[in-house]
mmCIF file of C-alpha atoms and ligand atoms in Angstrom:
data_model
loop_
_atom_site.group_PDB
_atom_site.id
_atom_site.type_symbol
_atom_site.label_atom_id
_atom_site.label_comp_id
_atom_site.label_asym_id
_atom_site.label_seq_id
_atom_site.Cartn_x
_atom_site.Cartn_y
_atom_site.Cartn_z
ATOM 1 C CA UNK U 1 -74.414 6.339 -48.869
ATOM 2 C CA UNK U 2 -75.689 4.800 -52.178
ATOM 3 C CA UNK U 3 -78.532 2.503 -52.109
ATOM 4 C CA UNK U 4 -81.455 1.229 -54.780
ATOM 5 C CA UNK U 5 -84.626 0.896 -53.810
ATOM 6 C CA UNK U 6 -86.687 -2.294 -55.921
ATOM 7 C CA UNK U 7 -90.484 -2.723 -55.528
ATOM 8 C CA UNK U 8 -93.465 -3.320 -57.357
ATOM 9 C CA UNK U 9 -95.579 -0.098 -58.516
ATOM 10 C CA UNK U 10 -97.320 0.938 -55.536
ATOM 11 C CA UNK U 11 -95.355 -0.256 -53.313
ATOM 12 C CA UNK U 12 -94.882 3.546 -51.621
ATOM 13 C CA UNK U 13 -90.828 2.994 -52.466
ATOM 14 C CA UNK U 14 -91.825 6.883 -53.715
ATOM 15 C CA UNK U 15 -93.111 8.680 -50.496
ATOM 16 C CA UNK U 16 -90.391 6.083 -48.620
ATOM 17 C CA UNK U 17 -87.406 6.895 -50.829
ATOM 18 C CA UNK U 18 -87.883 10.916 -51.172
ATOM 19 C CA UNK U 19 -88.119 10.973 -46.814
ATOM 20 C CA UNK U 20 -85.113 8.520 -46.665
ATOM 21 C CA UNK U 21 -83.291 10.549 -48.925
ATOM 22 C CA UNK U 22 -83.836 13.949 -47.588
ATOM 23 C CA UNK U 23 -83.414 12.837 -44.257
ATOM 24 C CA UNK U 24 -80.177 11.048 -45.056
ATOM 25 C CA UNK U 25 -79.494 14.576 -46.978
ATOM 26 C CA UNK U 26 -78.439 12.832 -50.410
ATOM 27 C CA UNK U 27 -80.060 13.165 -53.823
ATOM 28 C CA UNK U 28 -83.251 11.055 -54.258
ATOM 29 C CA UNK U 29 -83.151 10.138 -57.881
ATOM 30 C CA UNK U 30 -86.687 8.340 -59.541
ATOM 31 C CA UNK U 31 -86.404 7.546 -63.209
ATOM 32 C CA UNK U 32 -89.997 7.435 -62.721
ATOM 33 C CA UNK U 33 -89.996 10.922 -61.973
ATOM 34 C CA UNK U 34 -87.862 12.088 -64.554
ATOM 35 C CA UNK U 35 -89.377 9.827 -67.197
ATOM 36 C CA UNK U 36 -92.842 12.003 -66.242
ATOM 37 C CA UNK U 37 -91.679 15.418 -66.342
ATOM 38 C CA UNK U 38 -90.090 14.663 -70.317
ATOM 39 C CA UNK U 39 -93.623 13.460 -71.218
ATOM 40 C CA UNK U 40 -95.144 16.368 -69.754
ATOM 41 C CA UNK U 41 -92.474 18.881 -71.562
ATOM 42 C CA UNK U 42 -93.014 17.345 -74.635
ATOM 43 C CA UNK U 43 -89.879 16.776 -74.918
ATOM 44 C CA UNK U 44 -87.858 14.361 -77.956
ATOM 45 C CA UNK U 45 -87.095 11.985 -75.259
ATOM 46 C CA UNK U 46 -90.452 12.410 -73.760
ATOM 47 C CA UNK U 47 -92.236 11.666 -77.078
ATOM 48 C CA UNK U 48 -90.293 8.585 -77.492
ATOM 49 C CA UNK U 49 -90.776 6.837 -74.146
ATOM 50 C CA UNK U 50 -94.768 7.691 -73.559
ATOM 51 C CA UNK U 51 -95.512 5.014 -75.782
ATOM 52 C CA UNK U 52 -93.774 2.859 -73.610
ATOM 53 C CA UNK U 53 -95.048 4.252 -70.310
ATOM 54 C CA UNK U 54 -98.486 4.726 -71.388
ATOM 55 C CA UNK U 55 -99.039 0.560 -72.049
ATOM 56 C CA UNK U 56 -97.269 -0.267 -68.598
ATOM 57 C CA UNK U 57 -93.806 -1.087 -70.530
ATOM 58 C CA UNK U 58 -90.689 -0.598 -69.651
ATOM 59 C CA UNK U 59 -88.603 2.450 -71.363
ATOM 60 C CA UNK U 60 -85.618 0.751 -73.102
ATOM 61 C CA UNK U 61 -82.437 -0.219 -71.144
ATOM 62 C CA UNK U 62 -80.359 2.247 -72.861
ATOM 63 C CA UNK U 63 -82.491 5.910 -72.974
ATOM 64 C CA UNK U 64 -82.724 4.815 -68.649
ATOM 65 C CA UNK U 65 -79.091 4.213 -68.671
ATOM 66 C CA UNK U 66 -78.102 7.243 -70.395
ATOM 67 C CA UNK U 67 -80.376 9.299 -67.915
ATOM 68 C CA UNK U 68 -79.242 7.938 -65.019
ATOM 69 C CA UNK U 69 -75.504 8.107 -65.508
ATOM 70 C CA UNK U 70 -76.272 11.899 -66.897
ATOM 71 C CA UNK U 71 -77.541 12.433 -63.691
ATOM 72 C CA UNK U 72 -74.723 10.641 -61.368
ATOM 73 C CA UNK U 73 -72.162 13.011 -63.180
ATOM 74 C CA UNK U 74 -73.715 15.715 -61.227
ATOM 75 C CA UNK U 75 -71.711 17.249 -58.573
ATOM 76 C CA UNK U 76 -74.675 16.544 -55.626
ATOM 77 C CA UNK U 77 -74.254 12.695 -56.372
ATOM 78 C CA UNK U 78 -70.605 13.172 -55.016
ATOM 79 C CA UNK U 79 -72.116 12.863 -50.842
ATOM 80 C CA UNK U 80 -74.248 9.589 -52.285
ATOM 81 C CA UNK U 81 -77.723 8.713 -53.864
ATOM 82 C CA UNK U 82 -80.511 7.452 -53.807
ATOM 83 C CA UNK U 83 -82.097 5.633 -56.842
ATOM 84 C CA UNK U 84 -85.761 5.017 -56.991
ATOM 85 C CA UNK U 85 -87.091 2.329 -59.579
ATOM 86 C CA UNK U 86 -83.453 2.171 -60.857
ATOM 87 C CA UNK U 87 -82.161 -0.891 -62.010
ATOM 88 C CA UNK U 88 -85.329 -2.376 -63.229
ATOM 89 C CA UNK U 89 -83.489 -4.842 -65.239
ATOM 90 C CA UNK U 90 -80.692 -7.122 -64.769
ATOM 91 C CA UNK U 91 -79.309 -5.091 -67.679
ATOM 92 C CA UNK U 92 -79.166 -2.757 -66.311
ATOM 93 C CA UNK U 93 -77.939 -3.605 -63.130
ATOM 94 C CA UNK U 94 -75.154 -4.874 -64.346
ATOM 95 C CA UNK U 95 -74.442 -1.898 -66.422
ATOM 96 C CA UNK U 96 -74.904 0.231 -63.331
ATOM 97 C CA UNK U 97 -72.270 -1.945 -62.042
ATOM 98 C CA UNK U 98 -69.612 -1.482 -64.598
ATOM 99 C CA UNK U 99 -70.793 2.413 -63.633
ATOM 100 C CA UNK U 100 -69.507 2.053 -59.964
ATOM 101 C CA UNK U 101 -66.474 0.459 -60.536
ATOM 102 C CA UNK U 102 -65.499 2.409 -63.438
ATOM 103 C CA UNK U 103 -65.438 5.598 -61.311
ATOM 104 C CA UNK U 104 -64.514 3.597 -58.099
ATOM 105 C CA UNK U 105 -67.484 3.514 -56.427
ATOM 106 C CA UNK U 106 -69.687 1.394 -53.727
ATOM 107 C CA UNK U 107 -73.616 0.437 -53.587
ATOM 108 C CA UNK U 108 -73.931 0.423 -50.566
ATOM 109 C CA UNK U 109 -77.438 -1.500 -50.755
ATOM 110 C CA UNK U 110 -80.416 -3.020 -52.230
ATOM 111 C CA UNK U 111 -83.645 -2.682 -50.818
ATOM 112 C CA UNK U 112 -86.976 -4.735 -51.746
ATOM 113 C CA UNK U 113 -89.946 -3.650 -50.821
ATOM 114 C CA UNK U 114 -92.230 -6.396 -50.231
ATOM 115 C CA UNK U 115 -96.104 -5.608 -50.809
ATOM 116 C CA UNK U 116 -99.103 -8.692 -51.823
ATOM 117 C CA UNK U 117 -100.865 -8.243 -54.916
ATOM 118 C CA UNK U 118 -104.197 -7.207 -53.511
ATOM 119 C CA UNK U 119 -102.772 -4.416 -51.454
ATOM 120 C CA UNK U 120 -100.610 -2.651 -54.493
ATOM 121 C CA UNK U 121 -103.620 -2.974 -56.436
ATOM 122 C CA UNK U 122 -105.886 -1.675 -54.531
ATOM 123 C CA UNK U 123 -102.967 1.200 -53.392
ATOM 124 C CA UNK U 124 -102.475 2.208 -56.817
ATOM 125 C CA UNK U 125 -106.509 2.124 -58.533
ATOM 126 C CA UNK U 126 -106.947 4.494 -55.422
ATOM 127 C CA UNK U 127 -103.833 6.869 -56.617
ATOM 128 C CA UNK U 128 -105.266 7.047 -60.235
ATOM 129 C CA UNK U 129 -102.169 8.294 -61.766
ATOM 130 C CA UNK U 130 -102.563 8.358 -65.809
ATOM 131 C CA UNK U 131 -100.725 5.041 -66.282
ATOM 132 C CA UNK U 132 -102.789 3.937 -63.329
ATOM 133 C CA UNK U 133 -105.780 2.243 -65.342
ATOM 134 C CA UNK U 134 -106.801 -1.130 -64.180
ATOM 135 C CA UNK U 135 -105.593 -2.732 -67.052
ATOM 136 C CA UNK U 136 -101.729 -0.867 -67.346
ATOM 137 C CA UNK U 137 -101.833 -1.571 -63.251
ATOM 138 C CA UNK U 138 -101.692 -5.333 -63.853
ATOM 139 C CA UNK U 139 -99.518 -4.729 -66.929
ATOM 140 C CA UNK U 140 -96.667 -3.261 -64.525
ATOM 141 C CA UNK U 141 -97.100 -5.930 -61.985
ATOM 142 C CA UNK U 142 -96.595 -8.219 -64.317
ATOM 143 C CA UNK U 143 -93.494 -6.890 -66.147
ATOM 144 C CA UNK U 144 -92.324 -6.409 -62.417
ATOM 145 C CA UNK U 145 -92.786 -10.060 -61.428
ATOM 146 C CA UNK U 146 -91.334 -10.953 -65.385
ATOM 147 C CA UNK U 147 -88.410 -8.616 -65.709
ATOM 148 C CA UNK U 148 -87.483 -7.279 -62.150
ATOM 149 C CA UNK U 149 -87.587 -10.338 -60.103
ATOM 150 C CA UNK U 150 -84.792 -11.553 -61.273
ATOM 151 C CA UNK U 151 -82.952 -8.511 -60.451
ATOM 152 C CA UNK U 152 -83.676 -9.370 -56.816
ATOM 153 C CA UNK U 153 -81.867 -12.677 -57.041
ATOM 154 C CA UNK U 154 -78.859 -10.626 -58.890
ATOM 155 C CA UNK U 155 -78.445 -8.743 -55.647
ATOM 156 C CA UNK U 156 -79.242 -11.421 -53.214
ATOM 157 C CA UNK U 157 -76.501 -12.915 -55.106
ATOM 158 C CA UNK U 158 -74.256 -10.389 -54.333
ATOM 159 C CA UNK U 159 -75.043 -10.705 -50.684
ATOM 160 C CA UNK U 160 -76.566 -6.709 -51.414
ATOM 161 C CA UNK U 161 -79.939 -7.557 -50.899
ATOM 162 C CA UNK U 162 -82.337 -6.718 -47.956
ATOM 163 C CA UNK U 163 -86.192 -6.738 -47.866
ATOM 164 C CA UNK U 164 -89.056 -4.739 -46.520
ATOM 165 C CA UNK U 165 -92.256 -5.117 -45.683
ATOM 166 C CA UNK U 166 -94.436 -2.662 -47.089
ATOM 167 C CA UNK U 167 -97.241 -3.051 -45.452
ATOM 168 C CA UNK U 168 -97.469 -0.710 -42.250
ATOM 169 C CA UNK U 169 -98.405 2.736 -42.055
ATOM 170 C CA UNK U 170 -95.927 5.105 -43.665
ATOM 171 C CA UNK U 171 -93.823 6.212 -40.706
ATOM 172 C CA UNK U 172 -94.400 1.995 -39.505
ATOM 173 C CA UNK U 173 -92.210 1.713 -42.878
ATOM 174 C CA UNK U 174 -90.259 4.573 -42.928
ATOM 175 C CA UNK U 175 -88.683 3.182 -39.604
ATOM 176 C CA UNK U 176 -88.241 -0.215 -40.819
ATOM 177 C CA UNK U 177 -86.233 1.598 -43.680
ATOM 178 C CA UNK U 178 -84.275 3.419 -41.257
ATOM 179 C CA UNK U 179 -83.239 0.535 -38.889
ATOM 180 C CA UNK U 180 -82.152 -1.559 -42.385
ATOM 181 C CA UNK U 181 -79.996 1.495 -43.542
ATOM 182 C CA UNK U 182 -78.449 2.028 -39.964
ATOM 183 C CA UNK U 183 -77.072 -1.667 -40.338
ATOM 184 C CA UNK U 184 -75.691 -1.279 -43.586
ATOM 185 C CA UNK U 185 -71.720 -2.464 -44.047
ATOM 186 C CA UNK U 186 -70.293 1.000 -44.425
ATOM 187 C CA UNK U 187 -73.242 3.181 -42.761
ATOM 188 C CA UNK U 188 -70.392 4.130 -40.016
ATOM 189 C CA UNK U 189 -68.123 6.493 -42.430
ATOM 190 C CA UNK U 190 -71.494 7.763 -43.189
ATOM 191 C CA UNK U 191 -71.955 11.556 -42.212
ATOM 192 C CA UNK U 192 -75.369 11.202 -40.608
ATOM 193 C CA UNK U 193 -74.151 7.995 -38.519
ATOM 194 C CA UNK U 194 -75.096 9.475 -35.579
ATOM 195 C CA UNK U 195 -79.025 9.324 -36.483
ATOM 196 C CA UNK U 196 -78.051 5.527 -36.322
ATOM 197 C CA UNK U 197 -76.294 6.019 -32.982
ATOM 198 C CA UNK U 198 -77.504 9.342 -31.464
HETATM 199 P P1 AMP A 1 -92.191 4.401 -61.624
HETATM 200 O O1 AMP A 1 -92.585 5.790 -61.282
HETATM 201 O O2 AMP A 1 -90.857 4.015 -61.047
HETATM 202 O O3 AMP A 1 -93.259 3.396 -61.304
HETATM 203 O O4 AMP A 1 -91.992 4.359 -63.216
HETATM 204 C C1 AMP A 1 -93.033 4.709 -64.104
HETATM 205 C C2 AMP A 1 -92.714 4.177 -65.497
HETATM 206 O O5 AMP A 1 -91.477 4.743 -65.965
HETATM 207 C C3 AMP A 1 -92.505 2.678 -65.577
HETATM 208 O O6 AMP A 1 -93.717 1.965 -65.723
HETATM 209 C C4 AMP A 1 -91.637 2.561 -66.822
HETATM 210 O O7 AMP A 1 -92.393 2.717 -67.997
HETATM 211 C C5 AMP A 1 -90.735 3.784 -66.706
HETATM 212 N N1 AMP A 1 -89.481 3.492 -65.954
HETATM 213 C C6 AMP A 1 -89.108 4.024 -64.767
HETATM 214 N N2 AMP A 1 -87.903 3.560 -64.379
HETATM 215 C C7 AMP A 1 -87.510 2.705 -65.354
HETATM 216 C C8 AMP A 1 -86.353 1.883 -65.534
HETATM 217 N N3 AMP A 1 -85.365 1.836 -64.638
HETATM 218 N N4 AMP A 1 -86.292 1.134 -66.663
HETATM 219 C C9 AMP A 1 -87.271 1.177 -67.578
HETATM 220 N N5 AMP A 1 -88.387 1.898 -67.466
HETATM 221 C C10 AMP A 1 -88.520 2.673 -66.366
#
């Protein structure tokens, strides 16, 4: 199973995507995450992305890409993946693309997670993560609506593209998520199929 999850910051794609993923028993991959942990190591790459996650930006196309396929090498991405705030950018996307095929490979899904403005603000002033500041909160909205939108129409395109409502309570959600995966295309060669059809 391979699937991206979209949404705007706050949208709880996090909590949602790391309980899909271990439940589905796949890796749950958040460029978020790993972006994070480099600016907490202090690391080269760390130093040279905080600037960019500090003001609400986006990290550039290529240090992302380079991360992500780094990652996909490993041996645990062989069973599937999940990819959490991966693409961002229809750059990206479509260089994710020319990823799959090259190694002759399937997405198997995109999700959207659907949440109104009010409610991801309000989620995310309550979280009060460092980038969290009023100010970087509508920064990130906005370079979702500007730059990730459009990604949504790349996979609705595609005929990839299926949408949640993020509303509910978490396990509301988390079973919303589940019944979307279940229908999937290829969810029946999947090796869990049976939590779609016990
Ligand atoms: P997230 O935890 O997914 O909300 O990501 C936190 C921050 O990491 C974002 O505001 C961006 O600065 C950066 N980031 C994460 N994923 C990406 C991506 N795919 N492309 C560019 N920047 C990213």
């Amino acid at each position: 199973m391979r699937i991206i999850i979209i949404g705007p910051p706050g949208a709880g794609k996090g909590t949602q995507s790391q309980r899909l993923a271990s439940y589905w028993g796949i890796p749950h991959i958040s460029t978020g995450e790993v972006l994070r942990q480099q600016v907490a190591a202090n690391s080269a790459l760390g130093q040279s992305v905080e600037q960019f996650m500090s003001r609400g930006q986006l990290v550039p196309d290529e240090t992302v890409l380079e991360i992500v396929e780094r990652r996909l090498s490993q041996s645990d991405c062989s069973i599937g993946f999940l990819l959490d705030g991966f693409p961002r950018t229809v750059s990206q996307a479509r260089h994710f693309q020319a990823y799959l095929e090259e190694h002759n490979l399937r997405l198997d899904g995109a999700i959207e997670f659907r949440v109104e403005f009010e409610e991801l603000f309000r989620r995310m002033v309550t979280r009060g993560r460092c980038d969290d500041q009023q100010d970087i909160i509508r920064e990130r909205i906005a370079t979702y609506e500007r730059v990730t939108e459009p990604l949504l129409n790349y996979y609705r395109r595609r005929k990839q593209l299926s949408v949640i409502e993020g509303q509910g309570t978490v396990e509301e959600v988390f079973q919303s998520l589940l019944a979307i995966v279940c229908r999937l295309p290829n969810q029946h060669k999947s090796r869990i199929a049976s939590s779609c059809f016990p």
